[in-house]
CSV table of C-alpha atoms in Angstrom, one decimal:
chain,number,residue,atom,x,y,z
A,1,MET,CA,-51.7,14.7,17.6
A,2,ARG,CA,-52.6,17.3,20.3
A,3,LYS,CA,-53.5,14.6,22.8
A,4,LEU,CA,-50.2,13.0,22.1
A,5,ARG,CA,-48.2,16.1,22.8
A,6,ARG,CA,-50.0,16.7,26.0
A,7,PHE,CA,-49.3,13.2,27.1
A,8,VAL,CA,-45.6,13.5,26.4
A,9,HIS,CA,-45.6,16.9,28.2
A,10,LEU,CA,-47.1,15.4,31.3
A,11,VAL,CA,-44.7,12.5,31.3
A,12,LEU,CA,-41.7,14.7,31.0
A,13,PHE,CA,-42.7,16.9,33.9
A,14,CYS,CA,-44.3,14.4,36.3
A,15,PRO,CA,-42.2,13.5,39.3
A,16,ILE,CA,-41.0,10.0,38.4
A,17,SER,CA,-38.1,7.9,39.5
A,18,LYS,CA,-34.6,8.3,38.0
A,19,GLY,CA,-34.7,4.7,36.8
A,20,PHE,CA,-37.7,5.3,34.7
A,21,GLN,CA,-36.1,8.5,33.3
A,22,THR,CA,-33.1,6.5,32.1
A,23,ARG,CA,-35.4,4.0,30.4
A,24,LEU,CA,-37.6,6.7,28.7
A,25,PRO,CA,-35.3,7.5,25.8
A,26,GLY,CA,-35.0,3.8,24.9
A,27,ILE,CA,-38.8,3.4,25.1
A,28,LYS,CA,-39.3,6.4,22.8
A,29,VAL,CA,-36.8,5.1,20.3
A,30,LYS,CA,-38.5,1.7,20.3
A,31,TYR,CA,-41.9,3.1,19.7
A,32,LEU,CA,-40.6,5.5,17.0
A,33,PHE,CA,-39.0,2.5,15.2
A,34,LEU,CA,-42.2,0.5,15.4
A,35,ALA,CA,-44.2,3.5,14.1
A,36,TRP,CA,-41.7,3.9,11.2
A,37,LEU,CA,-41.9,0.1,10.5
A,38,GLY,CA,-45.7,0.3,10.4
A,39,VAL,CA,-45.6,3.2,7.9
A,40,PHE,CA,-43.1,1.3,5.8
A,41,VAL,CA,-45.2,-2.0,5.7
A,42,GLY,CA,-48.4,-0.1,5.1
A,43,SER,CA,-46.9,2.0,2.3
A,44,TRP,CA,-45.5,-1.2,0.7
A,45,ALA,CA,-48.9,-2.9,0.9
A,46,VAL,CA,-50.7,0.0,-0.7
A,47,TYR,CA,-48.0,0.2,-3.5
A,48,ILE,CA,-48.3,-3.5,-4.3
A,49,HIS,CA,-52.1,-3.3,-4.4
A,50,TYR,CA,-52.2,-0.3,-6.7
A,51,SER,CA,-49.2,-0.9,-8.9
A,52,SER,CA,-51.1,-3.5,-10.8
A,53,TYR,CA,-54.3,-1.5,-11.1
A,54,SER,CA,-55.2,-1.0,-14.7
A,55,GLU,CA,-56.5,2.6,-14.2
A,56,LEU,CA,-52.9,3.8,-13.5
A,57,CYS,CA,-52.2,3.0,-17.2
A,58,ARG,CA,-55.7,4.1,-18.4
A,59,GLY,CA,-56.4,0.6,-19.6
A,60,HIS,CA,-60.1,1.3,-20.1
A,61,VAL,CA,-59.2,4.1,-22.5
A,62,CYS,CA,-56.9,1.8,-24.4
A,63,ARG,CA,-59.5,-0.9,-24.6
A,64,MET,CA,-62.2,1.6,-25.8
A,65,ILE,CA,-60.0,3.0,-28.6
A,66,ILE,CA,-58.8,-0.4,-29.8
A,67,CYS,CA,-62.3,-2.0,-29.7
A,68,ASP,CA,-63.8,1.0,-31.6
A,69,GLN,CA,-61.3,0.5,-34.4
A,70,TYR,CA,-61.8,-3.2,-34.4
A,71,LYS,CA,-65.6,-2.9,-34.7
A,72,LYS,CA,-65.1,-0.4,-37.6
A,73,GLY,CA,-62.9,-2.9,-39.4
A,74,ILE,CA,-59.9,-0.7,-39.2
A,75,ILE,CA,-57.7,-3.2,-37.3
A,76,SER,CA,-57.7,-6.9,-36.7
A,77,GLY,CA,-56.0,-9.5,-34.6
A,78,SER,CA,-56.2,-12.9,-32.9
A,79,ALA,CA,-57.0,-11.4,-29.5
A,80,CYS,CA,-59.7,-8.9,-30.7
A,81,LYS,CA,-62.6,-11.2,-29.9
A,82,ASP,CA,-61.4,-11.9,-26.4
A,83,LEU,CA,-60.8,-8.3,-25.8
A,84,CYS,CA,-63.9,-6.7,-27.3
A,85,ASP,CA,-66.6,-9.3,-27.8
A,86,GLN,CA,-66.2,-11.9,-25.0
A,87,HIS,CA,-64.4,-9.5,-22.5
A,88,SER,CA,-62.3,-12.4,-21.3
A,89,LEU,CA,-59.0,-10.5,-21.7
A,90,VAL,CA,-58.3,-8.3,-18.7
A,91,PHE,CA,-55.6,-5.7,-18.3
A,92,GLN,CA,-53.7,-6.4,-15.0
A,93,GLN,CA,-50.4,-4.5,-15.2
A,94,CYS,CA,-48.7,-2.3,-17.8
A,95,LEU,CA,-44.9,-1.9,-17.8
A,96,SER,CA,-44.9,1.3,-19.8
A,97,SER,CA,-47.2,3.8,-21.3
A,98,SER,CA,-44.8,4.9,-24.0
A,99,PRO,CA,-43.4,1.9,-26.1
A,100,THR,CA,-40.2,2.3,-28.0
A,101,HIS,CA,-40.6,2.6,-31.8
A,102,GLN,CA,-37.8,0.7,-33.5
A,103,VAL,CA,-37.6,-1.9,-36.3
A,104,ASN,CA,-34.6,-4.2,-36.1
A,105,LEU,CA,-34.1,-7.2,-38.4
A,106,GLY,CA,-31.4,-9.9,-38.4
A,107,ASP,CA,-29.2,-11.2,-41.2
A,108,GLN,CA,-30.6,-12.1,-44.6
A,109,ALA,CA,-30.2,-15.8,-44.1
A,110,SER,CA,-32.8,-15.9,-41.4
A,111,LEU,CA,-35.0,-13.1,-42.8
A,112,THR,CA,-37.1,-15.4,-44.9
A,113,SER,CA,-38.4,-17.5,-42.0
A,114,LEU,CA,-39.1,-14.3,-39.9
A,115,VAL,CA,-41.1,-12.8,-42.7
A,116,SER,CA,-43.0,-16.0,-43.2
A,117,ARG,CA,-43.9,-16.0,-39.5
A,118,ILE,CA,-45.0,-12.4,-39.6
A,119,LEU,CA,-47.3,-13.1,-42.6
A,120,THR,CA,-48.8,-16.2,-40.9
A,121,MET,CA,-49.6,-14.1,-37.8
A,122,ALA,CA,-51.1,-11.3,-39.9
A,123,ASP,CA,-53.6,-13.7,-41.6
A,124,VAL,CA,-55.9,-13.9,-38.6
A,125,ASN,CA,-58.8,-15.7,-40.4
A,126,ASN,CA,-56.5,-18.1,-42.2
A,127,ASP,CA,-57.9,-17.4,-45.7
A,128,ASP,CA,-54.3,-17.1,-47.2
A,129,LYS,CA,-54.9,-13.4,-47.7
A,130,VAL,CA,-53.9,-10.3,-45.8
A,131,SER,CA,-56.7,-7.8,-45.6
A,132,LEU,CA,-56.1,-4.0,-45.1
A,133,ALA,CA,-57.1,-4.2,-41.4
A,134,GLU,CA,-54.7,-7.2,-40.9
A,135,ALA,CA,-51.9,-5.4,-42.7
A,136,LYS,CA,-52.4,-2.2,-40.7
A,137,SER,CA,-52.4,-4.2,-37.5
A,138,ILE,CA,-49.2,-6.2,-38.1
A,139,TRP,CA,-47.4,-3.1,-39.5
A,140,ALA,CA,-48.2,-1.1,-36.4
A,141,LEU,CA,-46.9,-4.0,-34.3
A,142,LEU,CA,-43.6,-4.3,-36.3
A,143,HIS,CA,-42.8,-0.7,-35.2
A,144,GLN,CA,-42.6,-1.8,-31.6
A,145,ASN,CA,-39.2,-3.1,-30.7
A,146,GLU,CA,-40.3,-5.5,-28.0
A,147,PHE,CA,-42.8,-7.2,-30.2
A,148,LEU,CA,-40.3,-7.8,-33.0
A,149,LEU,CA,-37.7,-9.1,-30.5
A,150,MET,CA,-40.3,-11.4,-29.0
A,151,LEU,CA,-41.1,-12.7,-32.4
A,152,SER,CA,-37.4,-13.3,-33.2
A,153,LEU,CA,-36.8,-15.1,-29.9
A,154,ARG,CA,-40.1,-17.0,-30.0
A,155,GLU,CA,-38.4,-20.4,-29.8
A,156,LYS,CA,-36.4,-19.4,-26.7
A,157,GLU,CA,-38.0,-20.8,-23.5
A,158,HIS,CA,-36.8,-17.8,-21.4
A,159,THR,CA,-38.9,-15.2,-23.2
A,160,SER,CA,-42.6,-14.5,-22.7
A,161,GLN,CA,-44.7,-16.3,-25.2
A,162,LEU,CA,-46.9,-14.2,-27.5
A,163,VAL,CA,-50.6,-15.1,-26.8
A,164,GLY,CA,-52.3,-12.8,-29.4
A,165,HIS,CA,-52.8,-9.3,-30.7
A,166,CYS,CA,-55.4,-6.7,-31.6
A,167,GLY,CA,-54.3,-3.8,-33.7
A,168,ASP,CA,-51.1,-2.5,-32.1
A,169,LEU,CA,-51.8,-4.2,-28.8
A,170,TYR,CA,-50.2,-7.5,-28.1
A,171,VAL,CA,-50.8,-10.0,-25.3
A,172,THR,CA,-48.1,-12.1,-23.6
A,173,GLU,CA,-48.1,-14.8,-21.0
A,174,LYS,CA,-48.2,-13.6,-17.4
A,175,ILE,CA,-44.9,-13.8,-15.4
A,176,PRO,CA,-45.9,-14.3,-11.8
A,177,HIS,CA,-42.7,-13.0,-10.3
A,178,ASP,CA,-41.4,-9.9,-12.2
A,179,SER,CA,-38.3,-9.4,-10.2
A,180,LEU,CA,-35.2,-11.5,-9.5
A,181,TYR,CA,-35.9,-11.3,-5.8
A,182,GLY,CA,-39.6,-12.1,-6.1
A,183,THR,CA,-40.7,-8.6,-5.0
A,184,GLN,CA,-39.7,-5.0,-5.5
A,185,ILE,CA,-39.2,-2.1,-3.0
A,186,PRO,CA,-41.6,0.8,-3.9
A,187,GLY,CA,-39.8,3.6,-5.7
A,188,PHE,CA,-40.7,6.3,-3.2
A,189,LEU,CA,-39.1,4.2,-0.4
A,190,GLN,CA,-35.9,3.3,-2.3
A,191,THR,CA,-34.4,6.7,-1.7
A,192,LEU,CA,-35.4,6.6,2.0
A,193,LEU,CA,-33.8,3.3,2.8
A,194,PRO,CA,-30.0,2.8,2.9
A,195,SER,CA,-28.4,0.1,0.7
A,196,PRO,CA,-27.9,-2.4,3.6
A,197,VAL,CA,-31.6,-2.3,4.2
A,198,HIS,CA,-32.3,-2.9,0.5
A,199,ARG,CA,-30.0,-5.9,0.6
A,200,LEU,CA,-31.6,-7.3,3.8
A,201,ILE,CA,-35.2,-7.0,2.3
A,202,HIS,CA,-34.1,-8.7,-0.9
A,203,GLN,CA,-32.5,-11.6,1.1
A,204,TRP,CA,-35.7,-12.0,3.1
A,205,CYS,CA,-37.9,-12.1,0.0
A,206,ALA,CA,-35.7,-14.2,-2.2
A,207,PRO,CA,-36.5,-17.8,-2.9
A,208,ALA,CA,-34.5,-20.6,-1.2
A,209,TRP,CA,-30.9,-21.0,-2.5
A,210,PRO,CA,-31.6,-24.1,-4.7
A,211,ARG,CA,-34.4,-22.2,-6.4
A,212,ARG,CA,-32.1,-19.2,-6.9
A,213,ALA,CA,-29.6,-21.5,-8.5
A,214,LYS,CA,-32.2,-22.8,-11.0
A,215,ILE,CA,-33.2,-19.3,-11.9
A,216,ALA,CA,-29.5,-18.3,-12.3
A,217,ILE,CA,-28.9,-21.3,-14.7
A,218,GLY,CA,-31.9,-20.0,-16.8
A,219,LEU,CA,-30.4,-16.5,-16.9
A,220,LEU,CA,-27.0,-18.0,-18.1
A,221,GLU,CA,-28.8,-20.0,-20.7
A,222,PHE,CA,-30.5,-16.9,-22.0
A,223,VAL,CA,-27.2,-15.1,-22.2
A,224,GLU,CA,-25.9,-18.0,-24.2
A,225,GLU,CA,-28.9,-18.1,-26.5
A,226,ILE,CA,-28.7,-14.4,-27.5
A,227,PHE,CA,-24.9,-14.4,-27.9
A,228,HIS,CA,-25.0,-15.7,-31.5
A,229,GLY,CA,-28.7,-16.4,-32.2
A,230,THR,CA,-30.5,-17.2,-35.4
A,231,TYR,CA,-31.2,-13.5,-35.9
A,232,GLY,CA,-27.8,-12.2,-34.9
A,233,SER,CA,-26.4,-11.1,-31.5
A,234,PHE,CA,-28.4,-9.2,-28.9
A,235,PHE,CA,-27.3,-7.1,-26.0
A,236,ILE,CA,-29.0,-6.6,-22.6
A,237,CYS,CA,-28.9,-2.8,-22.2
A,238,ASP,CA,-30.4,-2.5,-18.7
A,239,ALA,CA,-29.0,-5.3,-16.6
A,240,SER,CA,-31.2,-4.9,-13.5
A,241,PHE,CA,-32.9,-7.4,-11.2
A,242,LYS,CA,-36.1,-5.6,-12.0
A,243,ASN,CA,-36.0,-6.9,-15.6
A,244,ILE,CA,-35.5,-10.5,-14.6
A,245,GLY,CA,-38.4,-12.7,-13.4
A,246,TYR,CA,-39.4,-16.3,-13.1
A,247,ASN,CA,-42.6,-18.5,-13.2
A,248,GLU,CA,-44.2,-20.9,-10.7
A,249,LYS,CA,-41.6,-23.6,-11.6
A,250,TYR,CA,-38.7,-21.1,-10.9
A,251,ASP,CA,-37.8,-21.0,-14.6
A,252,PHE,CA,-36.1,-17.8,-15.6
A,253,LYS,CA,-38.1,-15.3,-17.7
A,254,VAL,CA,-37.2,-12.0,-19.3
A,255,VAL,CA,-39.7,-9.4,-18.0
A,256,ASP,CA,-39.0,-6.5,-20.4
A,257,LEU,CA,-37.5,-7.2,-23.8
A,258,ARG,CA,-37.4,-3.5,-24.5
A,259,LYS,CA,-34.2,-3.5,-22.6
A,260,VAL,CA,-32.6,-5.8,-25.2
A,261,ALA,CA,-31.2,-4.5,-28.4
A,262,THR,CA,-29.7,-6.0,-31.5
A,263,GLU,CA,-26.0,-5.6,-32.2
A,264,MET,CA,-26.9,-3.8,-35.5
A,265,THR,CA,-29.0,-1.3,-33.6
A,266,ILE,CA,-26.2,-0.5,-31.2
A,267,ARG,CA,-23.6,-0.2,-33.9
A,268,GLY,CA,-25.8,2.1,-35.9
A,269,PHE,CA,-26.2,4.3,-32.7
A,270,LEU,CA,-22.4,4.4,-32.1
A,271,LYS,CA,-21.3,4.9,-35.8
A,272,GLY,CA,-19.7,8.3,-36.1
A,273,ARG,CA,-21.0,9.4,-32.7
A,274,HIS,CA,-19.0,12.3,-31.2
A,275,CYS,CA,-17.7,11.7,-27.7
A,276,GLU,CA,-15.6,13.2,-25.0
A,277,GLN,CA,-15.7,10.2,-22.6
A,278,ASN,CA,-17.1,6.7,-22.5
A,279,SER,CA,-20.4,7.7,-21.0
A,280,ASP,CA,-21.1,9.6,-24.3
A,281,CYS,CA,-21.1,6.2,-26.0
A,282,THR,CA,-23.9,4.6,-24.0
A,283,PHE,CA,-26.9,3.0,-25.6
A,284,GLY,CA,-29.8,2.5,-23.2
A,285,ARG,CA,-28.7,2.3,-19.6
A,286,ASP,CA,-25.4,0.4,-19.7
A,287,CYS,CA,-24.5,-0.7,-23.2
A,288,THR,CA,-21.3,1.4,-23.3
A,289,ALA,CA,-18.5,1.5,-25.9
A,290,ALA,CA,-15.1,3.0,-25.5
A,291,CYS,CA,-14.5,6.6,-26.6
A,292,ASP,CA,-11.6,7.2,-28.9
A,293,LYS,CA,-10.4,10.4,-27.3
A,294,LEU,CA,-8.0,11.1,-30.2
A,295,MET,CA,-10.6,10.9,-32.9
A,296,LYS,CA,-13.4,12.1,-30.6
A,297,GLN,CA,-15.6,9.3,-31.8
A,298,CYS,CA,-17.2,6.2,-30.3
A,299,LYS,CA,-15.7,2.7,-31.1
A,300,ASN,CA,-18.0,-0.1,-32.3
A,301,ASP,CA,-17.5,-2.7,-29.6
A,302,VAL,CA,-19.5,-2.7,-26.3
A,303,ILE,CA,-17.1,-2.8,-23.4
A,304,GLN,CA,-19.0,-5.1,-21.1
A,305,PRO,CA,-20.6,-8.2,-22.5
A,306,ASN,CA,-23.9,-9.7,-21.3
A,307,LEU,CA,-22.2,-12.4,-19.3
A,308,ALA,CA,-20.3,-9.9,-17.1
A,309,LYS,CA,-23.5,-8.0,-16.4
A,310,ALA,CA,-25.3,-11.2,-15.5
A,311,CYS,CA,-22.5,-12.2,-13.1
A,312,MET,CA,-22.7,-8.9,-11.4
A,313,LEU,CA,-26.4,-9.5,-10.7
A,314,LEU,CA,-25.7,-13.0,-9.5
A,315,GLN,CA,-22.9,-12.3,-7.1
A,316,ASP,CA,-25.1,-11.2,-4.2
A,317,TYR,CA,-28.0,-13.3,-5.4
A,318,LEU,CA,-26.1,-16.6,-5.3
A,319,LEU,CA,-23.5,-16.1,-2.6
A,320,TYR,CA,-26.0,-15.4,0.1
A,321,GLY,CA,-27.0,-18.6,1.7
A,322,SER,CA,-24.9,-20.7,-0.7
A,323,PRO,CA,-23.6,-24.1,0.5
A,324,SER,CA,-20.2,-23.8,2.3
A,325,ASP,CA,-18.5,-26.4,0.1
A,326,LEU,CA,-19.4,-24.4,-3.0
A,327,ARG,CA,-19.1,-20.7,-1.9
A,328,ASP,CA,-15.3,-20.2,-2.5
A,329,GLU,CA,-15.2,-21.7,-6.0
A,330,LEU,CA,-18.5,-19.9,-7.0
A,331,GLN,CA,-17.2,-16.6,-5.8
A,332,LYS,CA,-13.9,-17.1,-7.7
A,333,GLN,CA,-15.8,-17.9,-10.9
A,334,LEU,CA,-18.2,-15.0,-10.6
A,335,ARG,CA,-15.3,-12.5,-10.0
A,336,THR,CA,-13.5,-13.8,-13.1
A,337,CYS,CA,-16.7,-13.5,-15.0
A,338,MET,CA,-17.2,-9.8,-14.0
A,339,THR,CA,-13.8,-8.9,-15.5
A,340,LEU,CA,-14.8,-10.0,-19.0
A,341,SER,CA,-14.6,-7.3,-21.7
A,342,GLY,CA,-16.5,-7.1,-24.9
A,343,LEU,CA,-13.4,-7.5,-27.1
A,344,ALA,CA,-13.8,-10.0,-29.9
A,345,SER,CA,-10.6,-11.8,-28.9
A,346,GLN,CA,-12.1,-12.7,-25.5
A,347,MET,CA,-15.7,-13.3,-26.4
A,348,GLU,CA,-15.6,-16.7,-28.0
A,349,VAL,CA,-13.3,-18.7,-25.7
A,350,HIS,CA,-13.5,-17.0,-22.3
A,351,HIS,CA,-17.2,-16.3,-22.6
A,352,SER,CA,-18.1,-20.0,-23.2
A,353,LEU,CA,-15.6,-21.4,-20.7
A,354,ILE,CA,-16.6,-19.2,-17.8
A,355,LEU,CA,-20.3,-19.6,-18.5
A,356,ASN,CA,-20.1,-23.4,-18.6
A,357,ASN,CA,-18.0,-23.5,-15.4
A,358,ILE,CA,-20.6,-21.5,-13.5
A,359,LYS,CA,-23.5,-23.6,-14.9
A,360,THR,CA,-21.8,-26.8,-14.0
A,361,LEU,CA,-21.1,-25.7,-10.5
A,362,LEU,CA,-24.7,-24.9,-9.9
A,363,TRP,CA,-26.2,-27.8,-11.7
A,364,LYS,CA,-24.1,-30.4,-9.9
A,365,LYS,CA,-25.5,-29.0,-6.6
A,366,ILE,CA,-29.2,-29.2,-7.5
A,367,SER,CA,-29.3,-32.0,-10.1
A,368,ASN,CA,-31.1,-35.2,-9.0
A,369,THR,CA,-33.0,-33.2,-6.4
A,370,LYS,CA,-36.6,-31.9,-6.3
A,371,TYR,CA,-35.2,-28.5,-7.3
A,372,SER,CA,-33.8,-29.5,-10.7
């Protein structure tokens, strides 16, 4: 740094031509920008490398504790041998070190099939009996909201498939792209970069438009699936592009099911809750109900349905680079979609109509092509 300062000092005070003096500020700005760009790219590379490193989540400690309990016969599971004996199961990335502890079940009509599925999973050695270790393991898993939701939505192609479990640890299929745009800006850089730069980076990194259309169709299908599913209705309570991913075939996948909650859970949270404004009636990040300012209590219905949140995500995602003959109609449908409310009178008819209109627009454009 001292050498650099001396060099700049000499340049400023050396007798040079006026033409060179007028070019100097431009040159300095250019090199300053290149230096900033180099720091940005280097920081991003370091972040991408270390964000998936298991030590950040203390994966080795987790493995040691689980395997110790497994070898003592305290816990059991279908993935224990791979994790502890064969060492073929490797931790690559953890989404959170503090899982949410909630148990949410659907309606009674579907409860029998869900219980049967749980008991089948608990019986690891297929002896038609559930041992104490097996019972402890499945009970610990049922206290994790994401696991129970994954089990409930197991038939849905847009959720990660459960591969196995060991104690209260469960293994899911890997999602290659864990962001709607294919990559994420490191957290420490998000506050430094203005919103237009964020948008520009996302546009650079996003898949081609036909690929984005296919991913968007998958997202809309998922919204349709959880609207009135087998185990009741579900709400997306953190509608962020960071929670939406896709696989190698550009099929939509939910990255983090902890951001999804049952209607029963949200109603239980809102029931009798004191409020002064709507923000006091918020479950998660954005599952917000209206505040009855006269009664000072939260109402039961979520204001913004899943479809409206999905359309807000898809507006920039789909309109950028969209075919010119499709853009106006697509923009119109997305704007209409974003105005949907969660009122029961609107949900059935408007929800289905708008969802199908957007899906049809996209599918007509990519059907019978290599992108379908």
